[in-house]
Coordinates of C-alpha atoms in Angstrom, one line a residue:
M239 CA -47.7 -137.0 72.8
Q240 CA -45.0 -136.4 75.3
A241 CA -44.0 -132.7 76.3
V242 CA -42.3 -130.7 78.8
L243 CA -45.0 -128.7 80.7
M244 CA -44.7 -125.6 82.8
E245 CA -47.5 -125.4 85.2
R246 CA -45.9 -122.6 87.3
T247 CA -42.8 -120.4 86.9
G248 CA -39.6 -121.1 88.9
G249 CA -36.5 -123.0 88.9
P250 CA -35.7 -126.3 86.8
E251 CA -37.8 -128.3 89.1
V252 CA -41.0 -126.8 87.3
L253 CA -40.3 -128.5 84.3
T254 CA -42.4 -132.0 84.2
V255 CA -42.9 -134.4 81.2
R256 CA -46.8 -135.0 80.8
E257 CA -48.9 -136.7 78.1
V258 CA -50.8 -133.9 76.3
P259 CA -53.0 -133.8 73.1
D260 CA -51.2 -133.2 69.8
P261 CA -51.3 -129.5 68.8
E262 CA -54.0 -128.7 66.2
P263 CA -52.4 -127.3 63.0
G264 CA -55.2 -125.2 61.7
E265 CA -55.8 -123.7 58.3
D266 CA -52.5 -121.8 58.1
R267 CA -50.2 -124.1 60.1
V268 CA -48.5 -127.5 59.6
L269 CA -48.0 -130.3 62.0
V270 CA -44.3 -131.2 62.6
D271 CA -42.7 -134.3 64.2
V272 CA -39.7 -132.8 66.2
A273 CA -36.4 -134.7 65.9
A274 CA -34.7 -132.5 68.5
A275 CA -35.2 -129.2 70.6
G276 CA -32.6 -126.8 71.3
V277 CA -32.1 -125.6 75.0
N278 CA -31.1 -122.0 75.5
F279 CA -31.0 -119.3 78.0
R280 CA -34.2 -117.8 76.5
D281 CA -35.9 -120.9 77.8
V282 CA -34.5 -120.4 81.3
Y283 CA -36.0 -116.8 81.1
E284 CA -39.3 -118.3 80.0
R285 CA -39.2 -120.8 82.8
E286 CA -38.8 -117.9 85.2
G287 CA -41.5 -115.8 83.7
R288 CA -39.2 -113.0 82.6
P289 CA -40.8 -110.5 80.1
P290 CA -41.0 -111.0 77.3
Y291 CA -41.0 -114.7 77.5
G292 CA -43.6 -115.2 80.0
G293 CA -47.2 -116.4 78.9
E294 CA -50.3 -118.2 80.1
L295 CA -49.8 -121.3 82.1
P296 CA -49.7 -124.2 81.9
R297 CA -47.6 -124.3 78.7
V298 CA -45.1 -126.4 76.9
A299 CA -41.6 -124.9 77.1
G300 CA -39.0 -124.2 74.4
A301 CA -39.1 -122.6 71.1
E302 CA -36.1 -123.8 68.7
G303 CA -35.9 -127.2 66.8
A304 CA -36.0 -129.3 63.8
G305 CA -38.1 -132.2 62.3
T306 CA -40.2 -133.3 59.5
V307 CA -43.5 -132.0 58.4
V308 CA -46.2 -134.7 59.0
G309 CA -47.6 -136.1 55.7
T310 CA -44.7 -134.5 53.5
G311 CA -41.6 -135.5 55.1
E312 CA -40.2 -132.2 54.4
R313 CA -37.1 -131.5 56.6
V314 CA -37.5 -128.1 58.4
A315 CA -36.0 -126.0 61.4
W316 CA -37.3 -123.2 63.4
L317 CA -35.9 -120.7 66.1
D318 CA -39.2 -119.1 67.5
V319 CA -42.1 -121.8 67.8
P320 CA -43.6 -121.9 71.3
G321 CA -44.0 -125.5 72.8
S322 CA -41.0 -127.2 71.1
Y323 CA -40.1 -129.3 74.0
A324 CA -42.6 -131.7 72.6
A325 CA -42.9 -134.7 70.2
R326 CA -44.9 -132.5 67.8
V327 CA -45.3 -128.8 67.3
A328 CA -47.8 -126.9 65.0
A329 CA -46.2 -124.0 63.0
S330 CA -46.8 -121.4 60.4
R331 CA -45.0 -122.0 57.2
D332 CA -43.5 -118.4 57.7
E333 CA -41.9 -119.7 60.9
L334 CA -40.1 -122.8 59.2
V335 CA -37.1 -122.9 57.1
P336 CA -35.9 -125.8 55.0
V337 CA -33.0 -127.9 56.1
P338 CA -30.5 -128.7 53.1
D339 CA -29.5 -132.2 52.3
G340 CA -26.5 -133.3 54.2
V341 CA -27.3 -131.4 57.3
P342 CA -28.5 -133.6 60.0
L343 CA -31.7 -132.6 61.9
D344 CA -30.0 -132.5 65.2
V345 CA -27.3 -130.3 63.9
A346 CA -30.0 -127.9 62.3
A347 CA -31.9 -127.8 65.8
A348 CA -28.5 -126.9 67.3
V349 CA -27.5 -124.2 65.2
M350 CA -30.6 -122.2 64.4
L351 CA -31.0 -119.8 67.3
Q352 CA -27.2 -119.3 68.2
G353 CA -26.2 -119.6 64.5
C354 CA -28.5 -116.9 63.3
T355 CA -27.4 -114.7 66.5
A356 CA -23.7 -115.2 65.6
Q357 CA -24.4 -114.4 61.9
Y358 CA -26.1 -111.1 62.5
L359 CA -23.5 -110.0 65.1
A360 CA -20.7 -110.7 62.5
A361 CA -22.5 -109.4 59.5
D362 CA -24.6 -106.6 60.8
S363 CA -24.2 -105.4 64.3
H364 CA -20.5 -104.9 63.4
P365 CA -19.7 -106.0 59.9
V366 CA -16.4 -107.6 60.4
A367 CA -13.7 -106.4 57.8
E368 CA -10.5 -108.0 56.9
G369 CA -7.8 -107.5 59.7
D370 CA -10.4 -106.4 62.4
W371 CA -9.6 -107.3 65.9
V372 CA -12.6 -108.1 68.0
V373 CA -13.2 -109.5 71.5
V374 CA -15.7 -112.5 71.9
H375 CA -16.8 -113.2 75.4
S376 CA -17.7 -116.8 76.5
A377 CA -16.1 -118.0 73.5
A378 CA -16.5 -121.7 74.5
G379 CA -20.6 -121.3 74.5
G380 CA -22.9 -122.0 71.8
V381 CA -22.7 -118.5 70.4
G382 CA -19.2 -117.9 71.1
L383 CA -17.8 -120.9 69.2
L384 CA -19.9 -120.1 66.1
L385 CA -19.2 -116.3 66.2
T386 CA -15.6 -116.9 66.3
Q387 CA -15.6 -119.1 63.3
L388 CA -17.8 -116.4 61.5
V389 CA -15.4 -113.7 62.4
R390 CA -12.4 -115.8 61.1
D391 CA -14.4 -116.5 57.9
R392 CA -14.6 -112.8 57.2
G393 CA -10.9 -112.1 57.8
G394 CA -11.1 -110.9 61.3
H395 CA -9.1 -111.9 64.4
V396 CA -10.5 -112.9 67.7
L397 CA -9.3 -112.5 71.3
A398 CA -11.4 -114.9 73.2
T399 CA -12.3 -114.9 76.9
V400 CA -13.3 -118.1 78.6
S401 CA -13.7 -119.5 82.3
T402 CA -11.2 -122.4 82.1
E403 CA -8.2 -123.9 80.5
E404 CA -10.4 -126.6 78.8
K405 CA -12.7 -124.0 77.4
A406 CA -9.7 -122.2 76.2
E407 CA -8.7 -125.2 73.9
L408 CA -12.2 -125.2 72.5
A409 CA -11.9 -121.6 71.6
R410 CA -8.6 -122.0 69.9
D411 CA -9.9 -125.0 68.0
A412 CA -12.7 -122.5 66.8
G413 CA -10.1 -120.1 65.5
A414 CA -9.3 -117.9 68.3
D415 CA -6.1 -116.2 67.7
D416 CA -5.6 -115.7 71.4
V417 CA -7.5 -116.7 74.6
V418 CA -7.7 -114.8 78.1
V419 CA -8.9 -117.2 80.8
G420 CA -11.2 -115.2 83.1
Y421 CA -12.1 -111.8 82.2
D422 CA -9.1 -109.9 83.9
G423 CA -6.8 -108.1 81.5
F424 CA -8.6 -108.6 78.2
P425 CA -8.6 -104.8 77.5
A426 CA -4.8 -104.5 77.8
R427 CA -4.4 -107.8 75.8
V428 CA -6.5 -106.7 72.8
R429 CA -4.7 -103.5 72.7
E430 CA -1.3 -105.3 72.6
L431 CA -2.5 -107.6 69.7
S432 CA -3.7 -104.9 67.7
G433 CA -0.7 -102.6 67.7
G434 CA -2.2 -100.4 70.4
E435 CA -5.4 -99.6 68.6
G436 CA -8.0 -101.5 70.4
A437 CA -11.0 -103.8 69.4
A438 CA -13.1 -102.8 66.4
A439 CA -15.9 -104.6 68.4
V440 CA -16.7 -106.3 71.8
Y441 CA -19.2 -109.0 71.5
D442 CA -20.6 -109.2 74.9
G443 CA -23.0 -111.9 76.2
V444 CA -22.0 -111.6 79.9
G445 CA -23.2 -108.3 80.8
R446 CA -22.4 -106.8 84.1
T447 CA -19.0 -108.7 84.8
T448 CA -17.4 -107.4 81.6
F449 CA -19.3 -104.5 80.2
A450 CA -17.4 -101.6 81.7
A451 CA -14.0 -103.0 81.1
G452 CA -15.2 -103.7 77.5
L453 CA -15.6 -100.0 76.8
T454 CA -11.9 -99.5 77.6
A455 CA -10.9 -102.4 75.1
L456 CA -12.4 -100.4 72.2
R457 CA -10.6 -98.4 69.4
P458 CA -12.0 -95.0 68.6
T459 CA -15.5 -95.3 67.0
G460 CA -15.6 -98.9 68.2
R461 CA -18.8 -100.8 68.8
M462 CA -19.9 -102.5 72.2
I463 CA -22.5 -104.9 71.4
L464 CA -24.3 -106.3 74.3
Y465 CA -26.5 -109.2 73.0
G466 CA -26.8 -111.0 76.4
A467 CA -26.5 -110.6 80.0
A468 CA -25.7 -113.9 81.7
S469 CA -24.1 -112.0 84.8
G470 CA -26.9 -109.5 85.3
Q471 CA -27.6 -106.2 83.5
P472 CA -24.7 -103.7 83.4
E473 CA -24.7 -100.6 85.6
P474 CA -26.4 -97.7 83.9
L475 CA -24.4 -96.1 81.4
Q476 CA -23.4 -92.4 81.4
L477 CA -23.3 -91.5 77.7
Q478 CA -20.4 -89.2 78.3
Q479 CA -18.3 -92.2 78.8
L480 CA -18.8 -92.8 75.2
A481 CA -17.1 -89.8 74.2
L482 CA -14.3 -90.1 76.6
H483 CA -13.3 -93.5 75.4
G484 CA -13.3 -92.2 71.6
S485 CA -16.8 -91.6 70.3
L486 CA -18.0 -95.2 70.8
Y487 CA -21.2 -97.1 69.8
V488 CA -23.2 -99.1 72.1
Q489 CA -26.1 -101.5 70.6
R490 CA -28.3 -103.8 72.6
P491 CA -29.5 -106.1 69.8
T492 CA -32.1 -108.9 69.6
L493 CA -32.5 -111.7 67.1
G494 CA -36.0 -110.9 66.7
T495 CA -35.1 -107.5 65.1
Y496 CA -32.9 -109.2 62.6
T497 CA -35.4 -112.1 61.8
R498 CA -38.6 -110.0 62.0
T499 CA -39.9 -110.9 58.6
P500 CA -40.2 -114.4 56.8
R501 CA -37.8 -113.3 54.2
M502 CA -35.1 -112.1 56.6
L503 CA -35.6 -115.4 58.6
R504 CA -35.2 -117.5 55.6
E505 CA -32.2 -115.6 54.2
R506 CA -30.5 -115.3 57.5
A507 CA -31.1 -119.2 58.6
G508 CA -30.3 -119.9 54.8
A509 CA -26.8 -118.5 55.1
V510 CA -26.1 -120.3 58.3
L511 CA -27.3 -123.6 57.2
G512 CA -25.6 -123.2 53.8
M513 CA -22.3 -122.6 55.6
V514 CA -22.8 -125.8 57.7
A515 CA -23.5 -127.9 54.5
A516 CA -20.4 -126.5 53.0
G517 CA -18.4 -127.4 55.9
R518 CA -17.4 -123.9 56.7
L519 CA -19.2 -123.8 60.1
D520 CA -18.7 -126.6 62.7
V521 CA -21.4 -127.0 65.3
R522 CA -20.5 -128.4 68.6
I523 CA -23.3 -130.2 70.5
G524 CA -22.3 -130.2 74.0
G525 CA -24.9 -132.5 75.4
R526 CA -28.0 -134.6 74.2
Y527 CA -30.8 -135.3 76.7
P528 CA -34.0 -137.4 76.6
L529 CA -36.9 -135.3 76.8
A530 CA -37.8 -136.6 80.3
E531 CA -34.3 -134.9 81.4
A532 CA -35.2 -131.4 80.4
R533 CA -34.9 -130.5 84.0
R534 CA -31.2 -131.6 84.2
A535 CA -30.3 -129.8 80.8
H536 CA -31.4 -126.7 82.5
E537 CA -29.6 -127.3 85.5
D538 CA -26.4 -128.0 83.5
L539 CA -26.7 -125.0 81.4
E540 CA -27.2 -122.5 84.3
G541 CA -24.6 -124.2 86.2
R542 CA -22.0 -123.5 83.5
R543 CA -21.2 -127.0 83.2
T544 CA -21.5 -127.2 79.5
T545 CA -19.8 -126.1 76.2
G546 CA -21.5 -125.8 72.8
K547 CA -25.2 -126.5 72.6
L548 CA -27.5 -128.6 74.5
L549 CA -30.4 -130.7 72.8
L550 CA -33.3 -132.4 73.7
A551 CA -33.6 -135.6 71.7
V552 CA -37.3 -136.3 70.9

């Protein structure tokens, strides 16, 4: 079968397409024909060898996708099956979730990792309540577009930040109440929109560029939720700052924590896929690439030249 192999760590150039043997399913695993694989920043970290995503080399890249179980035709999706940039994967049943009728497999592949991330952010990290104002950074990205919709579905209001006017339109289409192009001034704007109170939560996948300002955007007892660090890790936080800004909370969550058991994975993914099937969650696929062009997909992702979700079509 064809697969995208990493023989060393480094830049996008280390991703090469090779013919490799089919994976062995084993007693407790099934073989799945991959329809599409998701391209994510965690794949970039894996390619670069950053903990905890490193591993023995050579290896097949990727972890997210959707396809059909060989022999049964069951439609399934997953978010953490190593070696997903390939024509086939072998996976435990505990790692797979059923895809509802009416949800195309490419859409299921596009929504698993980022949709489950957005779902726990809006439902658990800060359970958005009716009328809450929140800040969603990089709101035209894969998580941002989904998170904006989920906040609005729960009755909250979104101040989105984006890098361009084009991306601002995408954020508005997803339901953002207001948009700041760039990151300057968002604390003052969310205070203005919220009647001077500030944001109930700041959902921050950017990190160093936005974190310190985000603390000043929060209402008393508000929550700074740093779920990624695309611009680098923030400067070390002096805990006294949390008191000075109004008894704030800070969380650094991971999707693995919120899907740490098969039941948690099925329930969370089922909630996301159910919303897609019901037409309550729109999944924007920003680019489809052949498996052989995985390198270009990584270059476009890292170069911030994309919106929504990138897929490798297998």
